[in-house]
């Protein structure tokens, strides 16, 4: 007989999975704890055959109602808020309360640009959300940062000598108070980190073996992780941020 004591309920802390239907441009949410606890209850009652391994998600239809059909399926999350990108700019959304805010338009730049970077995070030093937009051209990137407390953008005048690569994502990875992207400098891949508190850009070198093939930046156990698929066997490199 199975030990039913191991099927302990998971504490509900509001954990939800949010994902995007890119084709239909719709957002969906899944209550992870509710789903897991439902199946744990069935397993405790020896009804394993009734366990439903198909998750049932709910559409966040208020997002589509407020933003419309012209939104770009770029969604970033931080704490309880989502940042969505649309043809008209950025939007901050609280899925739990259905609060929605349109972020003012980003500052104009005189340079012509062909690449964009996006980031979203919470600045613990000032207790506010920040949206980061990077625009890149032949000469490099310029960044602008939106602060929720002032409801305004600040353009950073520095021109950073980086270029975007086709295999790297526009959406930055949030970790340890900074947003991170993979970009190129002088033909080599590097990680750039936008520090939310200082509103500065720092550079992190990547292992030489990550310079070829398909490269993906992610977060693994509170550290940056680079997955390099240069051959038939993927390689993973863990980078301790701040070391």
PDB file of C-alpha atoms in Angstrom:
ATOM      1  CA  UNK A   1       0.000   0.000   0.000  1.00  0.00           C
ATOM      2  CA  UNK A   2       1.348   3.416  -0.952  1.00  0.00           C
ATOM      3  CA  UNK A   3       2.464   5.833   1.762  1.00  0.00           C
ATOM      4  CA  UNK A   4      -0.188   8.534   1.519  1.00  0.00           C
ATOM      5  CA  UNK A   5       1.677  10.857   3.895  1.00  0.00           C
ATOM      6  CA  UNK A   6       4.003  11.819   1.071  1.00  0.00           C
ATOM      7  CA  UNK A   7       1.110  13.413  -0.835  1.00  0.00           C
ATOM      8  CA  UNK A   8       1.173  16.689   1.063  1.00  0.00           C
ATOM      9  CA  UNK A   9      -0.754  19.718  -0.138  1.00  0.00           C
ATOM     10  CA  UNK A  10       1.271  22.574  -1.549  1.00  0.00           C
ATOM     11  CA  UNK A  11       0.865  25.965   0.133  1.00  0.00           C
ATOM     12  CA  UNK A  12      -1.007  28.365  -2.129  1.00  0.00           C
ATOM     13  CA  UNK A  13       1.081  31.515  -2.550  1.00  0.00           C
ATOM     14  CA  UNK A  14      -0.657  32.625  -5.701  1.00  0.00           C
ATOM     15  CA  UNK A  15       1.713  30.831  -8.058  1.00  0.00           C
ATOM     16  CA  UNK A  16       0.426  31.033 -11.604  1.00  0.00           C
ATOM     17  CA  UNK A  17       1.910  30.226 -14.967  1.00  0.00           C
ATOM     18  CA  UNK A  18       1.280  32.809 -17.690  1.00  0.00           C
ATOM     19  CA  UNK A  19       1.915  31.952 -21.331  1.00  0.00           C
ATOM     20  CA  UNK A  20       1.259  33.410 -24.769  1.00  0.00           C
ATOM     21  CA  UNK A  21      -0.608  32.052 -27.762  1.00  0.00           C
ATOM     22  CA  UNK A  22       1.511  33.793 -30.392  1.00  0.00           C
ATOM     23  CA  UNK A  23      -0.693  32.844 -33.326  1.00  0.00           C
ATOM     24  CA  UNK A  24      -3.897  34.203 -31.769  1.00  0.00           C
ATOM     25  CA  UNK A  25      -2.162  36.934 -29.695  1.00  0.00           C
ATOM     26  CA  UNK A  26      -3.807  35.921 -26.448  1.00  0.00           C
ATOM     27  CA  UNK A  27      -2.616  35.481 -22.866  1.00  0.00           C
ATOM     28  CA  UNK A  28      -3.516  32.517 -20.665  1.00  0.00           C
ATOM     29  CA  UNK A  29      -2.947  31.732 -16.995  1.00  0.00           C
ATOM     30  CA  UNK A  30      -2.799  28.455 -15.101  1.00  0.00           C
ATOM     31  CA  UNK A  31      -3.222  28.157 -11.323  1.00  0.00           C
ATOM     32  CA  UNK A  32      -0.375  25.712 -10.684  1.00  0.00           C
ATOM     33  CA  UNK A  33      -1.077  25.049  -6.992  1.00  0.00           C
ATOM     34  CA  UNK A  34      -4.780  24.432  -7.536  1.00  0.00           C
ATOM     35  CA  UNK A  35      -3.987  21.965 -10.322  1.00  0.00           C
ATOM     36  CA  UNK A  36      -1.339  20.078  -8.318  1.00  0.00           C
ATOM     37  CA  UNK A  37      -3.387  19.921  -5.109  1.00  0.00           C
ATOM     38  CA  UNK A  38      -6.393  18.582  -6.999  1.00  0.00           C
ATOM     39  CA  UNK A  39      -4.324  15.695  -8.333  1.00  0.00           C
ATOM     40  CA  UNK A  40      -2.655  15.094  -4.944  1.00  0.00           C
ATOM     41  CA  UNK A  41      -6.089  14.722  -3.365  1.00  0.00           C
ATOM     42  CA  UNK A  42      -7.025  12.081  -5.921  1.00  0.00           C
ATOM     43  CA  UNK A  43      -3.781  10.206  -5.293  1.00  0.00           C
ATOM     44  CA  UNK A  44      -4.341  10.259  -1.523  1.00  0.00           C
ATOM     45  CA  UNK A  45      -7.744   8.664  -2.109  1.00  0.00           C
ATOM     46  CA  UNK A  46      -6.276   5.906  -4.294  1.00  0.00           C
ATOM     47  CA  UNK A  47      -7.798   7.403  -7.427  1.00  0.00           C
ATOM     48  CA  UNK A  48      -4.625   7.680  -9.452  1.00  0.00           C
ATOM     49  CA  UNK A  49      -6.492   6.617 -12.583  1.00  0.00           C
ATOM     50  CA  UNK A  50      -8.626   9.771 -12.283  1.00  0.00           C
ATOM     51  CA  UNK A  51      -5.647  12.133 -12.106  1.00  0.00           C
ATOM     52  CA  UNK A  52      -5.967  14.738 -14.823  1.00  0.00           C
ATOM     53  CA  UNK A  53      -2.542  15.425 -16.301  1.00  0.00           C
ATOM     54  CA  UNK A  54      -3.952  17.904 -18.804  1.00  0.00           C
ATOM     55  CA  UNK A  55      -3.758  21.439 -17.402  1.00  0.00           C
ATOM     56  CA  UNK A  56      -6.727  23.684 -18.045  1.00  0.00           C
ATOM     57  CA  UNK A  57      -5.764  27.317 -18.583  1.00  0.00           C
ATOM     58  CA  UNK A  58      -7.920  30.440 -18.473  1.00  0.00           C
ATOM     59  CA  UNK A  59      -7.620  33.293 -20.937  1.00  0.00           C
ATOM     60  CA  UNK A  60      -6.786  36.748 -19.584  1.00  0.00           C
ATOM     61  CA  UNK A  61      -9.336  38.246 -21.928  1.00  0.00           C
ATOM     62  CA  UNK A  62      -9.261  41.686 -20.262  1.00  0.00           C
ATOM     63  CA  UNK A  63      -5.774  42.116 -21.753  1.00  0.00           C
ATOM     64  CA  UNK A  64      -7.152  41.697 -25.254  1.00  0.00           C
ATOM     65  CA  UNK A  65     -10.051  44.031 -24.464  1.00  0.00           C
ATOM     66  CA  UNK A  66      -7.783  46.820 -23.196  1.00  0.00           C
ATOM     67  CA  UNK A  67      -4.875  46.512 -25.625  1.00  0.00           C
ATOM     68  CA  UNK A  68      -6.756  45.290 -28.684  1.00  0.00           C
ATOM     69  CA  UNK A  69      -5.572  43.016 -31.455  1.00  0.00           C
ATOM     70  CA  UNK A  70      -2.504  45.096 -32.331  1.00  0.00           C
ATOM     71  CA  UNK A  71      -0.318  43.923 -29.487  1.00  0.00           C
ATOM     72  CA  UNK A  72       3.007  42.225 -30.081  1.00  0.00           C
ATOM     73  CA  UNK A  73       3.321  38.926 -28.190  1.00  0.00           C
ATOM     74  CA  UNK A  74       6.178  40.141 -25.967  1.00  0.00           C
ATOM     75  CA  UNK A  75       5.388  39.491 -22.306  1.00  0.00           C
ATOM     76  CA  UNK A  76       7.742  39.825 -19.333  1.00  0.00           C
ATOM     77  CA  UNK A  77       6.872  39.247 -15.686  1.00  0.00           C
ATOM     78  CA  UNK A  78       8.125  40.530 -12.349  1.00  0.00           C
ATOM     79  CA  UNK A  79       6.526  39.946  -8.969  1.00  0.00           C
ATOM     80  CA  UNK A  80       2.766  40.288  -9.551  1.00  0.00           C
ATOM     81  CA  UNK A  81       2.920  42.381 -12.738  1.00  0.00           C
ATOM     82  CA  UNK A  82       3.253  41.670 -16.442  1.00  0.00           C
ATOM     83  CA  UNK A  83       4.735  43.966 -19.065  1.00  0.00           C
ATOM     84  CA  UNK A  84       3.201  43.645 -22.539  1.00  0.00           C
ATOM     85  CA  UNK A  85       4.389  45.270 -25.749  1.00  0.00           C
ATOM     86  CA  UNK A  86       1.921  46.544 -28.341  1.00  0.00           C
ATOM     87  CA  UNK A  87       2.019  48.614 -31.511  1.00  0.00           C
ATOM     88  CA  UNK A  88       1.260  51.660 -29.360  1.00  0.00           C
ATOM     89  CA  UNK A  89       3.899  51.023 -26.695  1.00  0.00           C
ATOM     90  CA  UNK A  90       4.205  49.262 -23.343  1.00  0.00           C
ATOM     91  CA  UNK A  91       1.495  48.200 -20.896  1.00  0.00           C
ATOM     92  CA  UNK A  92       1.721  47.143 -17.234  1.00  0.00           C
ATOM     93  CA  UNK A  93      -0.844  44.565 -16.133  1.00  0.00           C
ATOM     94  CA  UNK A  94      -1.794  42.949 -12.830  1.00  0.00           C
ATOM     95  CA  UNK A  95      -3.504  39.650 -13.769  1.00  0.00           C
ATOM     96  CA  UNK A  96      -4.935  39.119 -10.265  1.00  0.00           C
ATOM     97  CA  UNK A  97      -6.744  42.474 -10.002  1.00  0.00           C
ATOM     98  CA  UNK A  98      -7.098  43.145 -13.749  1.00  0.00           C
ATOM     99  CA  UNK A  99      -5.413  46.528 -13.260  1.00  0.00           C
ATOM    100  CA  UNK A 100      -3.978  47.899 -16.483  1.00  0.00           C
ATOM    101  CA  UNK A 101      -1.776  50.907 -17.208  1.00  0.00           C
ATOM    102  CA  UNK A 102      -0.580  52.331 -20.505  1.00  0.00           C
ATOM    103  CA  UNK A 103       3.048  53.450 -20.251  1.00  0.00           C
ATOM    104  CA  UNK A 104       3.839  56.817 -21.905  1.00  0.00           C
ATOM    105  CA  UNK A 105       5.574  56.736 -25.271  1.00  0.00           C
ATOM    106  CA  UNK A 106       9.319  56.205 -25.249  1.00  0.00           C
ATOM    107  CA  UNK A 107      11.648  59.152 -26.002  1.00  0.00           C
ATOM    108  CA  UNK A 108      12.433  59.777 -29.641  1.00  0.00           C
ATOM    109  CA  UNK A 109      15.918  59.063 -30.906  1.00  0.00           C
ATOM    110  CA  UNK A 110      17.600  60.743 -33.885  1.00  0.00           C
ATOM    111  CA  UNK A 111      19.527  57.609 -34.861  1.00  0.00           C
ATOM    112  CA  UNK A 112      18.021  55.103 -37.258  1.00  0.00           C
ATOM    113  CA  UNK A 113      17.623  51.725 -35.595  1.00  0.00           C
ATOM    114  CA  UNK A 114      16.953  48.198 -36.768  1.00  0.00           C
ATOM    115  CA  UNK A 115      17.094  46.252 -33.469  1.00  0.00           C
ATOM    116  CA  UNK A 116      15.208  46.496 -30.219  1.00  0.00           C
ATOM    117  CA  UNK A 117      15.687  45.108 -26.716  1.00  0.00           C
ATOM    118  CA  UNK A 118      13.058  44.988 -23.952  1.00  0.00           C
ATOM    119  CA  UNK A 119      13.339  44.526 -20.201  1.00  0.00           C
ATOM    120  CA  UNK A 120      11.150  44.695 -17.111  1.00  0.00           C
ATOM    121  CA  UNK A 121      11.966  44.510 -13.412  1.00  0.00           C
ATOM    122  CA  UNK A 122      11.492  45.878  -9.917  1.00  0.00           C
ATOM    123  CA  UNK A 123      14.035  48.297  -8.428  1.00  0.00           C
ATOM    124  CA  UNK A 124      14.268  47.320  -4.756  1.00  0.00           C
ATOM    125  CA  UNK A 125      16.245  50.461  -3.872  1.00  0.00           C
ATOM    126  CA  UNK A 126      13.350  52.754  -4.816  1.00  0.00           C
ATOM    127  CA  UNK A 127      10.430  50.266  -4.639  1.00  0.00           C
ATOM    128  CA  UNK A 128       9.237  50.820  -8.179  1.00  0.00           C
ATOM    129  CA  UNK A 129       8.840  48.949 -11.448  1.00  0.00           C
ATOM    130  CA  UNK A 130      11.032  49.851 -14.399  1.00  0.00           C
ATOM    131  CA  UNK A 131      10.711  49.176 -18.127  1.00  0.00           C
ATOM    132  CA  UNK A 132      13.858  49.209 -20.279  1.00  0.00           C
ATOM    133  CA  UNK A 133      13.950  49.724 -24.017  1.00  0.00           C
ATOM    134  CA  UNK A 134      17.089  49.499 -26.110  1.00  0.00           C
ATOM    135  CA  UNK A 135      17.273  50.652 -29.716  1.00  0.00           C
ATOM    136  CA  UNK A 136      20.217  49.584 -31.835  1.00  0.00           C
ATOM    137  CA  UNK A 137      21.694  50.554 -35.167  1.00  0.00           C
ATOM    138  CA  UNK A 138      25.020  50.355 -36.980  1.00  0.00           C
ATOM    139  CA  UNK A 139      26.744  52.498 -34.334  1.00  0.00           C
ATOM    140  CA  UNK A 140      25.417  50.697 -31.252  1.00  0.00           C
ATOM    141  CA  UNK A 141      22.580  50.784 -28.712  1.00  0.00           C
ATOM    142  CA  UNK A 142      20.914  53.558 -26.760  1.00  0.00           C
ATOM    143  CA  UNK A 143      18.714  52.801 -23.753  1.00  0.00           C
ATOM    144  CA  UNK A 144      15.711  54.461 -22.161  1.00  0.00           C
ATOM    145  CA  UNK A 145      14.225  53.523 -18.797  1.00  0.00           C
ATOM    146  CA  UNK A 146      10.681  54.095 -17.521  1.00  0.00           C
ATOM    147  CA  UNK A 147      10.105  54.505 -13.759  1.00  0.00           C
ATOM    148  CA  UNK A 148       6.637  53.785 -12.375  1.00  0.00           C
ATOM    149  CA  UNK A 149       6.853  56.294  -9.490  1.00  0.00           C
ATOM    150  CA  UNK A 150       7.406  59.264 -11.796  1.00  0.00           C
ATOM    151  CA  UNK A 151       5.444  57.740 -14.693  1.00  0.00           C
ATOM    152  CA  UNK A 152       8.124  59.018 -17.062  1.00  0.00           C
ATOM    153  CA  UNK A 153      11.055  57.917 -19.208  1.00  0.00           C
ATOM    154  CA  UNK A 154      14.721  58.860 -18.922  1.00  0.00           C
ATOM    155  CA  UNK A 155      16.890  58.553 -22.000  1.00  0.00           C
ATOM    156  CA  UNK A 156      20.455  57.464 -21.300  1.00  0.00           C
ATOM    157  CA  UNK A 157      22.678  59.442 -23.629  1.00  0.00           C
ATOM    158  CA  UNK A 158      25.520  56.911 -23.734  1.00  0.00           C
ATOM    159  CA  UNK A 159      25.926  55.013 -27.011  1.00  0.00           C
ATOM    160  CA  UNK A 160      26.873  51.438 -26.205  1.00  0.00           C
ATOM    161  CA  UNK A 161      28.967  49.611 -28.864  1.00  0.00           C
ATOM    162  CA  UNK A 162      26.833  46.493 -29.181  1.00  0.00           C
ATOM    163  CA  UNK A 163      24.839  44.836 -31.926  1.00  0.00           C
ATOM    164  CA  UNK A 164      21.993  42.377 -31.724  1.00  0.00           C
ATOM    165  CA  UNK A 165      22.364  38.935 -33.225  1.00  0.00           C
ATOM    166  CA  UNK A 166      19.564  37.054 -34.936  1.00  0.00           C
ATOM    167  CA  UNK A 167      19.854  34.051 -32.625  1.00  0.00           C
ATOM    168  CA  UNK A 168      19.428  36.141 -29.455  1.00  0.00           C
ATOM    169  CA  UNK A 169      16.134  37.138 -27.891  1.00  0.00           C
ATOM    170  CA  UNK A 170      14.851  40.688 -27.587  1.00  0.00           C
ATOM    171  CA  UNK A 171      13.392  39.971 -24.146  1.00  0.00           C
ATOM    172  CA  UNK A 172      15.877  40.369 -21.328  1.00  0.00           C
ATOM    173  CA  UNK A 173      16.324  37.903 -18.443  1.00  0.00           C
ATOM    174  CA  UNK A 174      15.728  39.386 -14.974  1.00  0.00           C
ATOM    175  CA  UNK A 175      18.153  38.326 -12.240  1.00  0.00           C
ATOM    176  CA  UNK A 176      19.660  39.947  -9.131  1.00  0.00           C
ATOM    177  CA  UNK A 177      18.418  43.464  -9.790  1.00  0.00           C
ATOM    178  CA  UNK A 178      19.486  43.562 -13.444  1.00  0.00           C
ATOM    179  CA  UNK A 179      18.140  42.697 -16.886  1.00  0.00           C
ATOM    180  CA  UNK A 180      20.451  40.657 -19.142  1.00  0.00           C
ATOM    181  CA  UNK A 181      20.726  40.121 -22.904  1.00  0.00           C
ATOM    182  CA  UNK A 182      23.099  38.324 -25.247  1.00  0.00           C
ATOM    183  CA  UNK A 183      24.514  40.696 -27.870  1.00  0.00           C
ATOM    184  CA  UNK A 184      27.623  41.027 -30.030  1.00  0.00           C
ATOM    185  CA  UNK A 185      30.634  43.264 -29.609  1.00  0.00           C
ATOM    186  CA  UNK A 186      33.435  43.210 -32.199  1.00  0.00           C
ATOM    187  CA  UNK A 187      31.988  39.995 -33.599  1.00  0.00           C
ATOM    188  CA  UNK A 188      31.975  38.115 -30.269  1.00  0.00           C
ATOM    189  CA  UNK A 189      29.036  37.274 -28.022  1.00  0.00           C
ATOM    190  CA  UNK A 190      28.849  39.029 -24.655  1.00  0.00           C
ATOM    191  CA  UNK A 191      26.200  39.497 -21.985  1.00  0.00           C
ATOM    192  CA  UNK A 192      25.116  43.039 -21.217  1.00  0.00           C
ATOM    193  CA  UNK A 193      23.384  43.736 -17.916  1.00  0.00           C
ATOM    194  CA  UNK A 194      21.209  46.780 -17.266  1.00  0.00           C
ATOM    195  CA  UNK A 195      21.394  47.509 -13.515  1.00  0.00           C
ATOM    196  CA  UNK A 196      17.965  48.701 -12.390  1.00  0.00           C
ATOM    197  CA  UNK A 197      19.122  50.737  -9.381  1.00  0.00           C
ATOM    198  CA  UNK A 198      22.131  52.420 -11.011  1.00  0.00           C
ATOM    199  CA  UNK A 199      20.551  52.562 -14.495  1.00  0.00           C
ATOM    200  CA  UNK A 200      23.892  51.576 -15.974  1.00  0.00           C
ATOM    201  CA  UNK A 201      25.039  48.897 -18.410  1.00  0.00           C
ATOM    202  CA  UNK A 202      27.729  46.381 -17.489  1.00  0.00           C
ATOM    203  CA  UNK A 203      29.354  43.691 -19.607  1.00  0.00           C
ATOM    204  CA  UNK A 204      29.946  40.008 -18.768  1.00  0.00           C
ATOM    205  CA  UNK A 205      32.232  37.820 -20.848  1.00  0.00           C
ATOM    206  CA  UNK A 206      30.937  34.443 -22.028  1.00  0.00           C
ATOM    207  CA  UNK A 207      32.890  31.188 -22.533  1.00  0.00           C
ATOM    208  CA  UNK A 208      34.658  31.022 -25.937  1.00  0.00           C
ATOM    209  CA  UNK A 209      32.773  27.836 -26.832  1.00  0.00           C
ATOM    210  CA  UNK A 210      29.536  29.856 -26.890  1.00  0.00           C
ATOM    211  CA  UNK A 211      30.603  31.931 -29.872  1.00  0.00           C
ATOM    212  CA  UNK A 212      29.152  29.627 -32.527  1.00  0.00           C
ATOM    213  CA  UNK A 213      25.888  27.849 -33.211  1.00  0.00           C
ATOM    214  CA  UNK A 214      22.547  28.572 -31.586  1.00  0.00           C
ATOM    215  CA  UNK A 215      22.921  30.253 -28.190  1.00  0.00           C
ATOM    216  CA  UNK A 216      20.199  30.873 -25.611  1.00  0.00           C
ATOM    217  CA  UNK A 217      20.425  32.914 -22.395  1.00  0.00           C
ATOM    218  CA  UNK A 218      18.344  31.832 -19.399  1.00  0.00           C
ATOM    219  CA  UNK A 219      18.214  31.597 -15.613  1.00  0.00           C
ATOM    220  CA  UNK A 220      18.977  28.376 -13.728  1.00  0.00           C
ATOM    221  CA  UNK A 221      18.890  28.213  -9.906  1.00  0.00           C
ATOM    222  CA  UNK A 222      19.442  31.970  -9.424  1.00  0.00           C
ATOM    223  CA  UNK A 223      22.329  32.104 -11.897  1.00  0.00           C
ATOM    224  CA  UNK A 224      22.604  33.026 -15.543  1.00  0.00           C
ATOM    225  CA  UNK A 225      22.723  30.026 -17.850  1.00  0.00           C
ATOM    226  CA  UNK A 226      23.889  29.874 -21.459  1.00  0.00           C
ATOM    227  CA  UNK A 227      22.813  26.945 -23.615  1.00  0.00           C
ATOM    228  CA  UNK A 228      25.014  26.503 -26.676  1.00  0.00           C
ATOM    229  CA  UNK A 229      23.932  24.127 -29.445  1.00  0.00           C
ATOM    230  CA  UNK A 230      27.072  24.145 -31.560  1.00  0.00           C
ATOM    231  CA  UNK A 231      26.836  20.448 -32.395  1.00  0.00           C
ATOM    232  CA  UNK A 232      24.431  17.559 -31.921  1.00  0.00           C
ATOM    233  CA  UNK A 233      25.004  17.740 -28.146  1.00  0.00           C
ATOM    234  CA  UNK A 234      23.900  20.926 -26.321  1.00  0.00           C
ATOM    235  CA  UNK A 235      26.319  22.453 -23.803  1.00  0.00           C
ATOM    236  CA  UNK A 236      25.235  24.393 -20.738  1.00  0.00           C
ATOM    237  CA  UNK A 237      27.356  27.041 -19.038  1.00  0.00           C
ATOM    238  CA  UNK A 238      26.410  28.472 -15.632  1.00  0.00           C
ATOM    239  CA  UNK A 239      27.557  32.031 -14.967  1.00  0.00           C
ATOM    240  CA  UNK A 240      27.507  33.370 -11.415  1.00  0.00           C
ATOM    241  CA  UNK A 241      26.370  36.967 -11.755  1.00  0.00           C
ATOM    242  CA  UNK A 242      28.401  39.437  -9.758  1.00  0.00           C
ATOM    243  CA  UNK A 243      31.383  37.123  -9.216  1.00  0.00           C
TER     244      UNK A 243
END
